[in-house]
PDB file of C-alpha atoms in Angstrom:
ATOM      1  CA  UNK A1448      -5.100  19.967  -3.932  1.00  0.00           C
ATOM      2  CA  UNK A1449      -6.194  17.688  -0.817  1.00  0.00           C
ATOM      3  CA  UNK A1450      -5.205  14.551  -2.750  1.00  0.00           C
ATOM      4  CA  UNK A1451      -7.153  11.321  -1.259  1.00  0.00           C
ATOM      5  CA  UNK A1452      -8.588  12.057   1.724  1.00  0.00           C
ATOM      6  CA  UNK A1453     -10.820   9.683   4.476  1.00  0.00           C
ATOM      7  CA  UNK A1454     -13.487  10.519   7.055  1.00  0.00           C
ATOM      8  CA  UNK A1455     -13.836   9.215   9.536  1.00  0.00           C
ATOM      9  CA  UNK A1456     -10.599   9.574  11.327  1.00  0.00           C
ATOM     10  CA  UNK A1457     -11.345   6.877  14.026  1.00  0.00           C
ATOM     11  CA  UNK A1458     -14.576   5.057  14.434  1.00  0.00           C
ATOM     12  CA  UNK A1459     -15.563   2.674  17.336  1.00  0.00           C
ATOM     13  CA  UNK A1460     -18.587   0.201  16.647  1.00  0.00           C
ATOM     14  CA  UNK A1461     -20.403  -2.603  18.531  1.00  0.00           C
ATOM     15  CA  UNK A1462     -20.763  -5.708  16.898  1.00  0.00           C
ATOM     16  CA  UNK A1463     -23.369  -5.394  14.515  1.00  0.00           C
ATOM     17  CA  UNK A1464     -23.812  -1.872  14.169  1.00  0.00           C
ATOM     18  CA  UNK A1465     -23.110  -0.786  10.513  1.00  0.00           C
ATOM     19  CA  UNK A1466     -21.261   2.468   9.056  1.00  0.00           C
ATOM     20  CA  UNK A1467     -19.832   3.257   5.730  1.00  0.00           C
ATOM     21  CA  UNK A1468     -15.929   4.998   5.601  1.00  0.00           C
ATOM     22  CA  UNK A1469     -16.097   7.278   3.209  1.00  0.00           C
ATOM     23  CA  UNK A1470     -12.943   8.347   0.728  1.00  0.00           C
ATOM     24  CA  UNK A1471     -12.269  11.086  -2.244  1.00  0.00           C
ATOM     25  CA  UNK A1472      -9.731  12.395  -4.449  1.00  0.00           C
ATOM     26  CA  UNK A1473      -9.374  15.631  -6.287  1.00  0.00           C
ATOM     27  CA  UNK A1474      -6.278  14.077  -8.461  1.00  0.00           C
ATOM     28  CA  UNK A1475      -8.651  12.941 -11.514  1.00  0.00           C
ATOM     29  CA  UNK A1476      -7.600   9.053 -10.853  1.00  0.00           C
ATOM     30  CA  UNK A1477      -9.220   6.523 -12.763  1.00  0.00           C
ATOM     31  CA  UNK A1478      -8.659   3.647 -10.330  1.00  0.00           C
ATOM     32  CA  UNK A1479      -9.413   3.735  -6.251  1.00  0.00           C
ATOM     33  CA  UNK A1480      -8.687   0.868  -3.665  1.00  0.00           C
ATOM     34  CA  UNK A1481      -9.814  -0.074  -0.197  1.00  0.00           C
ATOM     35  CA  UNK A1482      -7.153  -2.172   1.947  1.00  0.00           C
ATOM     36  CA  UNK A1483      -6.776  -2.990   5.732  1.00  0.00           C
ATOM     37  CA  UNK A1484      -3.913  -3.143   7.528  1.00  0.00           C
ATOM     38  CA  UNK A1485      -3.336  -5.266  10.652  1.00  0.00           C
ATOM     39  CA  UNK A1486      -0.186  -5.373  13.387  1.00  0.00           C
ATOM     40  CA  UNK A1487       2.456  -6.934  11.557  1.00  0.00           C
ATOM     41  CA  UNK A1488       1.090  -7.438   8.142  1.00  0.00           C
ATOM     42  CA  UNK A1489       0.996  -5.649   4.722  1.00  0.00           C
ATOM     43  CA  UNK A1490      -1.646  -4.133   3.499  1.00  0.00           C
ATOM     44  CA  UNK A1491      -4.738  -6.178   2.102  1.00  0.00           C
ATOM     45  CA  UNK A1492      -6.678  -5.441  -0.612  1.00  0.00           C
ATOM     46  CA  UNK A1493     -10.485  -5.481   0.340  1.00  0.00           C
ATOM     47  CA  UNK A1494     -12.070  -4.069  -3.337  1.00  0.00           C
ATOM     48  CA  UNK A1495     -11.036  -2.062  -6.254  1.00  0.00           C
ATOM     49  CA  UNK A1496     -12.243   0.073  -9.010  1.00  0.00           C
ATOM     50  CA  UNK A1497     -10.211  -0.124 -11.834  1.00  0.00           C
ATOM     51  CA  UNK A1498     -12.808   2.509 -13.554  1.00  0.00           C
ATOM     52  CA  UNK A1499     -16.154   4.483 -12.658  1.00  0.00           C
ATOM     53  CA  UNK A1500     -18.714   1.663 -12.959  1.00  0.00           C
ATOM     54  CA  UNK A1501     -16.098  -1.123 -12.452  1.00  0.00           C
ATOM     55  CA  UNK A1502     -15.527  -2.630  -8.917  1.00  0.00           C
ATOM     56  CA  UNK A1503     -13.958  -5.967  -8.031  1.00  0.00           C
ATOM     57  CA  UNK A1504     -13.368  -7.970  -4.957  1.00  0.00           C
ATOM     58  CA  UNK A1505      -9.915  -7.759  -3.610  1.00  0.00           C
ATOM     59  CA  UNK A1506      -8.142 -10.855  -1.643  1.00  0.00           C
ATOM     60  CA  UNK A1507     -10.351 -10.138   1.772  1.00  0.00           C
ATOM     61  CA  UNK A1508     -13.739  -9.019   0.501  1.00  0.00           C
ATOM     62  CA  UNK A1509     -16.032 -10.788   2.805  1.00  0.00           C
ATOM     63  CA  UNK A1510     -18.166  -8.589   5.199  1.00  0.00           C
ATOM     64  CA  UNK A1511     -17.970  -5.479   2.973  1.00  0.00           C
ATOM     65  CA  UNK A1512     -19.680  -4.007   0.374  1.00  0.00           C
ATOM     66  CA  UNK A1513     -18.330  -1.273  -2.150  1.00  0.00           C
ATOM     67  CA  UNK A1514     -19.851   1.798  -4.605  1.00  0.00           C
ATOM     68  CA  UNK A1515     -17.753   3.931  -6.671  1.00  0.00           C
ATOM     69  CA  UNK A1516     -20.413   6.626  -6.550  1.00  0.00           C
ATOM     70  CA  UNK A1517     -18.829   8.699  -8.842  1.00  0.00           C
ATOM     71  CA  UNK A1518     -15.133   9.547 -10.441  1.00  0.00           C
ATOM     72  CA  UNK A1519     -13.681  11.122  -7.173  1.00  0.00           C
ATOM     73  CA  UNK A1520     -15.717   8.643  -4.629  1.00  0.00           C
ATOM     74  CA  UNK A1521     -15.528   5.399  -3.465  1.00  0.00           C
ATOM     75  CA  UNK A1522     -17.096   4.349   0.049  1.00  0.00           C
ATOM     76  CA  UNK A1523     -16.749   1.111   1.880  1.00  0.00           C
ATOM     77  CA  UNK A1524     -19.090  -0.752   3.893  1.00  0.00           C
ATOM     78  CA  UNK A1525     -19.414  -2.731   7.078  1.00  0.00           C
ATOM     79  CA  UNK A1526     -23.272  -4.027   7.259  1.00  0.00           C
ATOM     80  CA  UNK A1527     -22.633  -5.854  10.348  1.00  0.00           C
ATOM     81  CA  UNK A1528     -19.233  -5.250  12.050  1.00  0.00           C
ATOM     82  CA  UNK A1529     -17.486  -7.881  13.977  1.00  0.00           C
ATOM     83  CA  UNK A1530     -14.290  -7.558  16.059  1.00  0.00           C
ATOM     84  CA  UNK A1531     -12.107  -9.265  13.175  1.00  0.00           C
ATOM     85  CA  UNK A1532     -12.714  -5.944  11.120  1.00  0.00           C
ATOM     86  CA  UNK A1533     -10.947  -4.474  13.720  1.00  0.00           C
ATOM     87  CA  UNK A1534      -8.114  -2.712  11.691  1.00  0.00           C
ATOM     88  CA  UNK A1535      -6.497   0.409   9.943  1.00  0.00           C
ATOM     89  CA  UNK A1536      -8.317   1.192   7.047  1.00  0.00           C
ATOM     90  CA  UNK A1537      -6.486   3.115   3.931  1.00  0.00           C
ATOM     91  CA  UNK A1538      -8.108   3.893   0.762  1.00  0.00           C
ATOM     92  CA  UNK A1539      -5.770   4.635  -2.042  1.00  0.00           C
ATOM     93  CA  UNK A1540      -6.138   5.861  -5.906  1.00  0.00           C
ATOM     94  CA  UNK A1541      -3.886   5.510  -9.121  1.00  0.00           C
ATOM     95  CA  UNK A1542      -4.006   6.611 -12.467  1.00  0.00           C
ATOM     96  CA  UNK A1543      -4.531   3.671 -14.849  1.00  0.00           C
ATOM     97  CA  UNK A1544      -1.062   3.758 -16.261  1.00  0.00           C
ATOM     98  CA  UNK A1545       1.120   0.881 -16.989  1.00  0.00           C
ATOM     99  CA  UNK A1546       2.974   1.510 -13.271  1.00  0.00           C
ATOM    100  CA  UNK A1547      -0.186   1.973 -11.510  1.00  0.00           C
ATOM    101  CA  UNK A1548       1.526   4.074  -8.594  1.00  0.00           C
ATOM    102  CA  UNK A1549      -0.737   4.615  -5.894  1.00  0.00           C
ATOM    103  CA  UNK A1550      -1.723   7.318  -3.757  1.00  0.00           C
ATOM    104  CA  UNK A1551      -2.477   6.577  -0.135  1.00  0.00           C
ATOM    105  CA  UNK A1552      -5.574   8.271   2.084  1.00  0.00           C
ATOM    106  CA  UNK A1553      -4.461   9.423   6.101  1.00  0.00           C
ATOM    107  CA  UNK A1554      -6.555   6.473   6.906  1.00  0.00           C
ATOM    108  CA  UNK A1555      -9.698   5.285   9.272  1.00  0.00           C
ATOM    109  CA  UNK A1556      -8.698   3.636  12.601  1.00  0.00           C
ATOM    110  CA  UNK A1557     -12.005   1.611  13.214  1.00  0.00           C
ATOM    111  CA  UNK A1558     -12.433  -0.793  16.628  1.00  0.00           C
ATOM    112  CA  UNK A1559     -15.420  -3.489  16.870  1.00  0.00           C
ATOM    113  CA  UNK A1560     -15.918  -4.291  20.666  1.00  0.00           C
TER     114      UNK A1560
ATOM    115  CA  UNK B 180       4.195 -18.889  -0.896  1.00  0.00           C
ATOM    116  CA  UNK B 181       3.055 -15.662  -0.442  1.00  0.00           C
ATOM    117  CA  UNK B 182       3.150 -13.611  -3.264  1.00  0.00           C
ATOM    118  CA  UNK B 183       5.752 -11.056  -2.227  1.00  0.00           C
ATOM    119  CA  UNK B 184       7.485 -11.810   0.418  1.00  0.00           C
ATOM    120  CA  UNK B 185       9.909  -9.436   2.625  1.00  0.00           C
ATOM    121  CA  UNK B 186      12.512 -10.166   6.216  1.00  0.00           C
ATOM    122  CA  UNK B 187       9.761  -8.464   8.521  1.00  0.00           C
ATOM    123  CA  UNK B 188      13.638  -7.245  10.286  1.00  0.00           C
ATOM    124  CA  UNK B 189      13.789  -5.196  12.609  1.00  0.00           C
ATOM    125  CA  UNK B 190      17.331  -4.121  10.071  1.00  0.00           C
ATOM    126  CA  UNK B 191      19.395  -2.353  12.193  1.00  0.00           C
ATOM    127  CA  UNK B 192      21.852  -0.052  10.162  1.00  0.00           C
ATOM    128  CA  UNK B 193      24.363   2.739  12.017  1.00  0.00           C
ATOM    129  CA  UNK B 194      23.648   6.589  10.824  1.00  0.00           C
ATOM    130  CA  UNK B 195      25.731   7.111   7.877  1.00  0.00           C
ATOM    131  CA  UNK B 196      25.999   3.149   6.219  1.00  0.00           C
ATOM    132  CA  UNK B 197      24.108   1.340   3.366  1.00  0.00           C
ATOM    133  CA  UNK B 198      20.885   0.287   3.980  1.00  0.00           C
ATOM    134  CA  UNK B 199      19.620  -2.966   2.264  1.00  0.00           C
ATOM    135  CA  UNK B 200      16.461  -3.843   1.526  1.00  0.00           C
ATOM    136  CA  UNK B 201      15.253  -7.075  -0.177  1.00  0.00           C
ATOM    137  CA  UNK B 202      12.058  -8.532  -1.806  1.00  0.00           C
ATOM    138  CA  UNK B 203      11.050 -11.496  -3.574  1.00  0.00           C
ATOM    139  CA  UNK B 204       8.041 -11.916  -5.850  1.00  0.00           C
ATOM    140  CA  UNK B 205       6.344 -15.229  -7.746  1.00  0.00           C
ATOM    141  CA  UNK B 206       4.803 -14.107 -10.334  1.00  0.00           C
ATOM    142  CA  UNK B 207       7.102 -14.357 -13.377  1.00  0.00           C
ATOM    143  CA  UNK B 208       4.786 -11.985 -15.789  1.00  0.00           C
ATOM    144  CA  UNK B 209       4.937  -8.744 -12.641  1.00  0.00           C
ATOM    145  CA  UNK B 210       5.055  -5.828 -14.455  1.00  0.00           C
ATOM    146  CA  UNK B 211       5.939  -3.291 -11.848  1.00  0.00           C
ATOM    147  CA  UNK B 212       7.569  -3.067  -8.585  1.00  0.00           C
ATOM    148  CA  UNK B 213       7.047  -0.155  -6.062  1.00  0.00           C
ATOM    149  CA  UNK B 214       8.907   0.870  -2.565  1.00  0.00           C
ATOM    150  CA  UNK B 215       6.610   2.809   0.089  1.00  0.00           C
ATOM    151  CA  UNK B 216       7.854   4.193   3.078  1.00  0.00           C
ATOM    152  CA  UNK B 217       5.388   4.267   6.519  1.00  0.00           C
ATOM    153  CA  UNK B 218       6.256   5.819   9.441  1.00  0.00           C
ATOM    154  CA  UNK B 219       4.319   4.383  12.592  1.00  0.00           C
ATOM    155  CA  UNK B 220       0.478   5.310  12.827  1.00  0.00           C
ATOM    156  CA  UNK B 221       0.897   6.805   8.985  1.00  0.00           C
ATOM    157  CA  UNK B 222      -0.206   6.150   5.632  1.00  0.00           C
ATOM    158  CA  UNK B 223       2.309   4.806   3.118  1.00  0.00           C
ATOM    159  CA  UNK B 224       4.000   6.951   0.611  1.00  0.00           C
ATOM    160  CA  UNK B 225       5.452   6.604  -2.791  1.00  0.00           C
ATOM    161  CA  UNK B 226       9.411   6.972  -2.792  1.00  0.00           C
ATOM    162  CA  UNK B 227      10.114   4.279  -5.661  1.00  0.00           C
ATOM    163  CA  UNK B 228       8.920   2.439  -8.730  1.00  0.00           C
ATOM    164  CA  UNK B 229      10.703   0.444 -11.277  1.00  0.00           C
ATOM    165  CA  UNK B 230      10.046  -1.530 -13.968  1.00  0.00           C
ATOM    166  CA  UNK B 231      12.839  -2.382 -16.421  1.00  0.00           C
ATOM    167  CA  UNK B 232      15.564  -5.026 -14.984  1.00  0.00           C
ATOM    168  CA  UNK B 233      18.657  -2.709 -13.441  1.00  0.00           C
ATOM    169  CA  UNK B 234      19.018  -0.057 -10.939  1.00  0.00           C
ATOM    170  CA  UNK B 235      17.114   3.097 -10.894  1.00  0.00           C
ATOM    171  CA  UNK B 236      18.691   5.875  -8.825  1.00  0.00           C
ATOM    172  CA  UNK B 237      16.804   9.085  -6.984  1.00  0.00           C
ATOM    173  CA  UNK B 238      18.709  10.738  -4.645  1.00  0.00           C
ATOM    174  CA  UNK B 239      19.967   8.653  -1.934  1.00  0.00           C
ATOM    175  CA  UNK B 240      17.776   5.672  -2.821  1.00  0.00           C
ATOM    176  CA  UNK B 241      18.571   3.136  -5.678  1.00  0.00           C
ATOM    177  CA  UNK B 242      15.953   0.374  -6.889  1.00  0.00           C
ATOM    178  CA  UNK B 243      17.355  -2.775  -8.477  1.00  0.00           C
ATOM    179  CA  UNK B 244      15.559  -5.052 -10.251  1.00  0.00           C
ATOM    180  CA  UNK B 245      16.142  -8.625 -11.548  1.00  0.00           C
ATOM    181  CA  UNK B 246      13.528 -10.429 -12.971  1.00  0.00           C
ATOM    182  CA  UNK B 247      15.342 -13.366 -13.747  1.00  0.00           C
ATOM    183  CA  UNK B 248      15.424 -13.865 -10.264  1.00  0.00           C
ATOM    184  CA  UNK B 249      12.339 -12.404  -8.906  1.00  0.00           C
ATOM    185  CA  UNK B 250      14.287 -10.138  -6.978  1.00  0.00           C
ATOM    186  CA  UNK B 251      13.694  -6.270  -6.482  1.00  0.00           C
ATOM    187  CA  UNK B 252      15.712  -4.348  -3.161  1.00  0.00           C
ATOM    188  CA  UNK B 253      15.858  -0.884  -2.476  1.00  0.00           C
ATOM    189  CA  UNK B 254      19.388   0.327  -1.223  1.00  0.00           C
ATOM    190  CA  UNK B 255      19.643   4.068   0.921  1.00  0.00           C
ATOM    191  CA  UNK B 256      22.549   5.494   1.356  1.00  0.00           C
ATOM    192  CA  UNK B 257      24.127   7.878   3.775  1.00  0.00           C
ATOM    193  CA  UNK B 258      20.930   6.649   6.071  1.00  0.00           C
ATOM    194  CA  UNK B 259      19.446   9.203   8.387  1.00  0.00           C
ATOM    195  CA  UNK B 260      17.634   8.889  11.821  1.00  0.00           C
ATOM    196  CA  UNK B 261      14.407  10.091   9.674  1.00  0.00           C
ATOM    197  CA  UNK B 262      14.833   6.779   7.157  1.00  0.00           C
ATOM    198  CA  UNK B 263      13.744   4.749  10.297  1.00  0.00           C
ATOM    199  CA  UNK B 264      10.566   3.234   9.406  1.00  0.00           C
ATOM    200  CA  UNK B 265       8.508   0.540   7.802  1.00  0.00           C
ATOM    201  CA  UNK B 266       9.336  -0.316   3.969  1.00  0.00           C
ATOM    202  CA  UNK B 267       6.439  -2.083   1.707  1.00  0.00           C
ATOM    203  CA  UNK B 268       7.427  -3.350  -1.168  1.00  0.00           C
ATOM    204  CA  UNK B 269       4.701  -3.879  -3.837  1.00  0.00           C
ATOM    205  CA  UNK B 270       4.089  -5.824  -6.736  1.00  0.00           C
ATOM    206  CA  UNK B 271       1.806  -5.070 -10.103  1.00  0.00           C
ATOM    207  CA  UNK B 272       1.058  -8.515 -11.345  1.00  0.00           C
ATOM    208  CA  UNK B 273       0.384  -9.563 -14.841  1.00  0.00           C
ATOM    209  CA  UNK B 274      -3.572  -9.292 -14.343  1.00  0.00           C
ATOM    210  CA  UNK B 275      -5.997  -6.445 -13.282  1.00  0.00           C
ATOM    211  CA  UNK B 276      -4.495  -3.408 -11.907  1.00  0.00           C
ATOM    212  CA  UNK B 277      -4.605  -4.594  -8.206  1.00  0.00           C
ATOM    213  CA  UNK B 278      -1.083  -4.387  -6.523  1.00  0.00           C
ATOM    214  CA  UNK B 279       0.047  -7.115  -3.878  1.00  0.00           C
ATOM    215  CA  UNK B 280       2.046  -5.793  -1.072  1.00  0.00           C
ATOM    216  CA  UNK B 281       4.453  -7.396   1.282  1.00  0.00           C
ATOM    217  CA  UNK B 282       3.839  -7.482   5.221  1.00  0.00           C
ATOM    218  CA  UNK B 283       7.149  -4.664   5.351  1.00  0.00           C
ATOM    219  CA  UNK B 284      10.596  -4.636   6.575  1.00  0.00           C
ATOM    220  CA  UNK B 285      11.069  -2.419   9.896  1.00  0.00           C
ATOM    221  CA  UNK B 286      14.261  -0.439   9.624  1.00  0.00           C
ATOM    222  CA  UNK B 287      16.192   1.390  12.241  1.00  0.00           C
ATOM    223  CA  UNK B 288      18.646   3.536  12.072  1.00  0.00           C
ATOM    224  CA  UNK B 289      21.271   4.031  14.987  1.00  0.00           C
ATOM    225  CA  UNK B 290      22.987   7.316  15.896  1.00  0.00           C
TER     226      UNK B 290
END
């Protein structure tokens, strides 16, 4: 039982140069997340999927793109990276329950130079 | 406002004491309240969640929870050299099932 895991690890771009960060879980979750962290702030959430088929944009959507390809899979995507996406990248899942606990990825350190 | 808001600290506690921490939320209709731990360059992990007003007690940590007052803390007792770390607190809010997280107290506990 790997629970959410992430690939890539770390990732280095150039600006404009795309790539999609890739997450899974094996804990039959109904709902995934994509957030960013930055130095000295929270996490922010970039889109969600509250269900397979469902995805919604989060409070810093813009310059990403989302598919929930299947129960276990949601991917993220940076069509054309700039250095502002520079950033920790965690995806998380939850069952949909009332409490909604969620269940964090290791993570994707990506740089933009 | 931000929606939750936390004292980014450093909180400096000696090995041993009570450590405090505090969070303050604005929506009224917030259903449920979590506390993650992170440890530097790791994800963050579950420890806490609460939802009716009171405390809720698991081992050395206790969540309390007003919602009068828009209040939740997390209190750890007996704290340990391995309690040093970030703490999120996090917010379900009366809509969607998107949580809202605050920016994280650092704490640091002293030998």
């Amino acid at each position: 039982n790997a629970g959410v895991t992430q690939t890539p690890k770390f990732q280095v771009l150039k600006t404009g140069q795309s790539m999609t960060l890739q997450c899974a879980q094996d804990m039959n979750h109904n709902s995934m997340y994509w957030y960013r962290q930055d130095p000295g702030m929270g996490l922010r959430l970039i889109y969600y999927s509250a269900s397979e088929g469902t995805t919604d944009k989060g409070e810093v959507p813009n310059g990403y793109n989302v598919s929930r390809l299947n129960k276990r899979e949601f991917s993220l995507r940076l069509e054309s990276a700039a250095p502002s996406q520079t950033s920790v990248y965690f995806c998380a899942s939850s069952v949909t329950s009332p409490y909604n606990e969620q269940f964090f990825g290791p993570g994707t350190r990506l740089t933009v130079l | 406002q931000k929606e939750v808001e936390q004292n980014s600290g450093p909180l400096s506690v000696p090995e041993g004491a009570i450590a405090s921490l505090n969070c303050t939320y604005s929506d009224r209709g917030s259903q449920s309240f979590f506390w993650y731990r992170q440890y530097s360059g790791k994800s963050p992990e579950l420890i806490m969640f609460i939802y009716s007003n009171g405390d809720k007690e698991d081992g050395r940590f206790t969540a309390q929870l007003n919602k009068a007052s828009q209040y939740v803390s997390l209190l750890i007792r007996d704290s340990q050299p391995s309690d040093s770390a970030t703490y999120l607190c996090a917010v379900k809010g009366s809509s969607a099932s998107k949580i809202i997280f605050g920016s994280g107290t650092r704490l640091s506990i002293r030998p």
